[in-house]
Coordinates of N, CA and C in Angstrom, one line a residue:
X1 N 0.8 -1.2 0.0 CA 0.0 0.0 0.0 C 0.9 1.3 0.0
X2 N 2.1 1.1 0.7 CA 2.7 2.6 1.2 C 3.7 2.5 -0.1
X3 N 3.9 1.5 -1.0 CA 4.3 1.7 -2.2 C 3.7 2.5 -3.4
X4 N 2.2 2.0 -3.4 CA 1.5 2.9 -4.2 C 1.2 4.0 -4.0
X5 N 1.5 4.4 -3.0 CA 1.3 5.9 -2.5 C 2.5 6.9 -3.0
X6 N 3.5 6.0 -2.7 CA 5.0 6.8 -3.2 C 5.3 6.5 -4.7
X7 N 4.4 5.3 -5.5 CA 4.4 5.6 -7.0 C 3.0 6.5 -7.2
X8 N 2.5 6.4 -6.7 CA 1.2 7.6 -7.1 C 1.7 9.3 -7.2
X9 N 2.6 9.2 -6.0 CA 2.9 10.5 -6.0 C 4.0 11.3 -6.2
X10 N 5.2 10.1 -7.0 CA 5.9 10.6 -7.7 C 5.5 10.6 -9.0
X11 N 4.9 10.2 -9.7 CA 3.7 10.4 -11.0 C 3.6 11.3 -11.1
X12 N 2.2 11.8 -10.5 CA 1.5 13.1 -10.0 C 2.3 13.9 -10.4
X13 N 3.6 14.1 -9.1 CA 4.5 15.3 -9.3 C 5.6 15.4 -10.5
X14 N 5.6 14.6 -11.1 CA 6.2 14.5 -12.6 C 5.1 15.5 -13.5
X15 N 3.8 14.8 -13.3 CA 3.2 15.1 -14.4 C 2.5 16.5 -14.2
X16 N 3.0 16.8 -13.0 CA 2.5 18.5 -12.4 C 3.7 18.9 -13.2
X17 N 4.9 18.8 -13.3 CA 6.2 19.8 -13.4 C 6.0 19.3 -15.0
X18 N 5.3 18.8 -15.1 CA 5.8 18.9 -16.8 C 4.6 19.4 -17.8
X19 N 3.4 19.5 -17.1 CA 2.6 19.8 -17.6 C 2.5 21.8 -17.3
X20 N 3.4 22.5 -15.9 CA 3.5 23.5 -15.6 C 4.5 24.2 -16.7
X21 N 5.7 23.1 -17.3 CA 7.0 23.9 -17.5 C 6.2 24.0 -19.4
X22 N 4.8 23.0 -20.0 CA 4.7 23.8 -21.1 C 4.0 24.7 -20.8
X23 N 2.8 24.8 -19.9 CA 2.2 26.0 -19.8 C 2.9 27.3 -20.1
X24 N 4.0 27.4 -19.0 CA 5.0 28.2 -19.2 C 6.0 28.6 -20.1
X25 N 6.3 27.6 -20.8 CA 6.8 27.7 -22.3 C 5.8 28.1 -23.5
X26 N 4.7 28.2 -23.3 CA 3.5 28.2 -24.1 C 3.1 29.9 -23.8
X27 N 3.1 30.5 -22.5 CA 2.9 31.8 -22.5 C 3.9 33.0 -22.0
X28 N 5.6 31.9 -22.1 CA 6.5 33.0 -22.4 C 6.4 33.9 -22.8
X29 N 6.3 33.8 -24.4 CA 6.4 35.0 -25.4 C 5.4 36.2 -24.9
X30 N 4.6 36.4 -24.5 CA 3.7 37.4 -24.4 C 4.3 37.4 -22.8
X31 N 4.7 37.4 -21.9 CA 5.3 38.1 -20.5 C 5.6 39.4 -20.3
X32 N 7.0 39.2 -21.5 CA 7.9 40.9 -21.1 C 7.3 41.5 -21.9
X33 N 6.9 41.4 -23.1 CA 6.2 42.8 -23.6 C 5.3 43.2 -22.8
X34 N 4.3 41.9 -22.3 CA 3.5 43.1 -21.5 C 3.8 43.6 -20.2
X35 N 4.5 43.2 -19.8 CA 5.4 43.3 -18.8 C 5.7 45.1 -19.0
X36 N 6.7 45.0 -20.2 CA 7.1 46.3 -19.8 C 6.1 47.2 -20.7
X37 N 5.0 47.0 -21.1 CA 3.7 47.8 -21.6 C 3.1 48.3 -20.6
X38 N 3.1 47.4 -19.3 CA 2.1 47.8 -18.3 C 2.4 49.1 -17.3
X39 N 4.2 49.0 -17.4 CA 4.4 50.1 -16.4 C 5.9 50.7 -17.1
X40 N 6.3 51.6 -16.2 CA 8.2 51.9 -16.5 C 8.9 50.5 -16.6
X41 N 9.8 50.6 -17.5 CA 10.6 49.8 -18.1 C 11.6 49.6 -17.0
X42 N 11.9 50.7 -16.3 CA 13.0 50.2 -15.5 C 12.7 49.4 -14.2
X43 N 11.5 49.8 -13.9 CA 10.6 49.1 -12.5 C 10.4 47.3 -13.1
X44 N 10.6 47.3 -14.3 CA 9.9 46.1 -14.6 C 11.4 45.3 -14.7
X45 N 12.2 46.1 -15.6 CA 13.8 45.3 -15.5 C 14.8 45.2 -14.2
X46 N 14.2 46.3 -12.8 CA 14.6 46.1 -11.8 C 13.6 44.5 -11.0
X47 N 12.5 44.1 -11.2 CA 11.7 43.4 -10.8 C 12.4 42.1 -11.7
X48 N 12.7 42.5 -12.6 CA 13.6 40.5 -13.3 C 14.7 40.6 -12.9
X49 N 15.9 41.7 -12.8 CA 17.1 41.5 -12.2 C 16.9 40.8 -10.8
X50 N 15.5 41.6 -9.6 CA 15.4 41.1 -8.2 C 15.1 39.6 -8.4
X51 N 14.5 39.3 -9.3 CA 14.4 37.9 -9.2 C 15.5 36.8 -9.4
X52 N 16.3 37.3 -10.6 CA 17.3 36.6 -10.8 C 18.2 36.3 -9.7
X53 N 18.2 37.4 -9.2 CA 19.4 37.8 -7.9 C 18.7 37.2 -7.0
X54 N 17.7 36.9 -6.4 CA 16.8 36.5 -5.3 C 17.2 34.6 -5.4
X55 N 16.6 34.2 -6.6 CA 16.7 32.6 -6.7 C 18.4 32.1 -6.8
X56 N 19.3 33.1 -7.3 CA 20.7 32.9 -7.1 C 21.4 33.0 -5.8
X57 N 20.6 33.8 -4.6 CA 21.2 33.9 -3.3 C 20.4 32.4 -2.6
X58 N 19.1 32.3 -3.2 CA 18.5 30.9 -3.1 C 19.7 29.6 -2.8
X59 N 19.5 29.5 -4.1 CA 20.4 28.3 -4.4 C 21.9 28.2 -3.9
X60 N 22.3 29.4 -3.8 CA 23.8 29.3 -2.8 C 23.9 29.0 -1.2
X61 N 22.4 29.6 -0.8 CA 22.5 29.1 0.2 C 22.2 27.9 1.0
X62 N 20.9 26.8 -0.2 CA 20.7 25.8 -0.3 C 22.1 24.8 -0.5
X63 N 22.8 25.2 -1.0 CA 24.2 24.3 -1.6 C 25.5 24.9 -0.5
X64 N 25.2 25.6 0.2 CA 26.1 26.3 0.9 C 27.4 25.3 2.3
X65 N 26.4 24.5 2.8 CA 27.2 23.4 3.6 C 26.5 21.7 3.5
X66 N 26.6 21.7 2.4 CA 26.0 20.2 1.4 C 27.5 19.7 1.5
X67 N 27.4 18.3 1.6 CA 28.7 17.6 1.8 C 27.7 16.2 0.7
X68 N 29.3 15.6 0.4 CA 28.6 14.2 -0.3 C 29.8 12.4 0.3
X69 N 30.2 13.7 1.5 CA 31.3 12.3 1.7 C 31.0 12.3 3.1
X70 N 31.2 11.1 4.3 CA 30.3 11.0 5.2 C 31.6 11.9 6.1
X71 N 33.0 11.8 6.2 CA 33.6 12.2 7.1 C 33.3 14.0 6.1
X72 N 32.4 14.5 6.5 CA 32.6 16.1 6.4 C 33.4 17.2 7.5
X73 N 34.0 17.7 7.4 CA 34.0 18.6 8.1 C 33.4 19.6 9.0
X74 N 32.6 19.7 7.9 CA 31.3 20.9 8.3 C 30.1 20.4 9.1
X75 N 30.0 18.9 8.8 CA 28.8 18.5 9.5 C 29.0 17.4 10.8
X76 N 30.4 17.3 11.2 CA 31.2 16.5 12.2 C 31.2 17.2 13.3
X77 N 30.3 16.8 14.0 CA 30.2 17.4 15.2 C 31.6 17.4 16.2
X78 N 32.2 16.4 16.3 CA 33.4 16.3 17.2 C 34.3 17.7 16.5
X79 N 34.4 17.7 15.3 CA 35.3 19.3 14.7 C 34.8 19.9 15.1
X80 N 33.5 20.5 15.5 CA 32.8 21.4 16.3 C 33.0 21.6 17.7
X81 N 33.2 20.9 18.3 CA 33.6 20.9 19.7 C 35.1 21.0 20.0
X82 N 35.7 20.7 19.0 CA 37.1 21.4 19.0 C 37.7 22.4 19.4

């Protein structure tokens, strides 16, 4: 049972992200023009720069003390109490 749950719901969430990323590819092209139709150009290119910059401090800080080998440094508590 708790198997079909975990293939039911990695499905699902497949078929959400792929059904979102055409949406999204489908109503690209019309974004920034109207984007910058709606208001000042520079409010609108300051609002994609913040974004850019926002999901890039994201992900640095997600990856920021990720280890992939068990004796880490960073996550060894006895180096800590050193």
């Amino acid at each position: 049972m708790t198997l079909g749950w975990i293939l039911a719901a990695s499905f699902a969430g497949g078929t959400l992200s792929a059904a979102l990323a055409a949406f999204a590819l489908f109503l690209r092209a019309s974004w920034l023009p109207m984007l910058f139709e709606s208001g000042p150009p520079h409010l609108a290119a300051g609002a994609i720069l913040a974004g850019i910059f926002g999901f890039f401090v994201l992900e640095k800080l997600l990856l920021w003390r990720h280890c992939h080998t068990e004796n880490c440094e960073v996550h060894d508590r006895r180096a800590v109490a050193r």
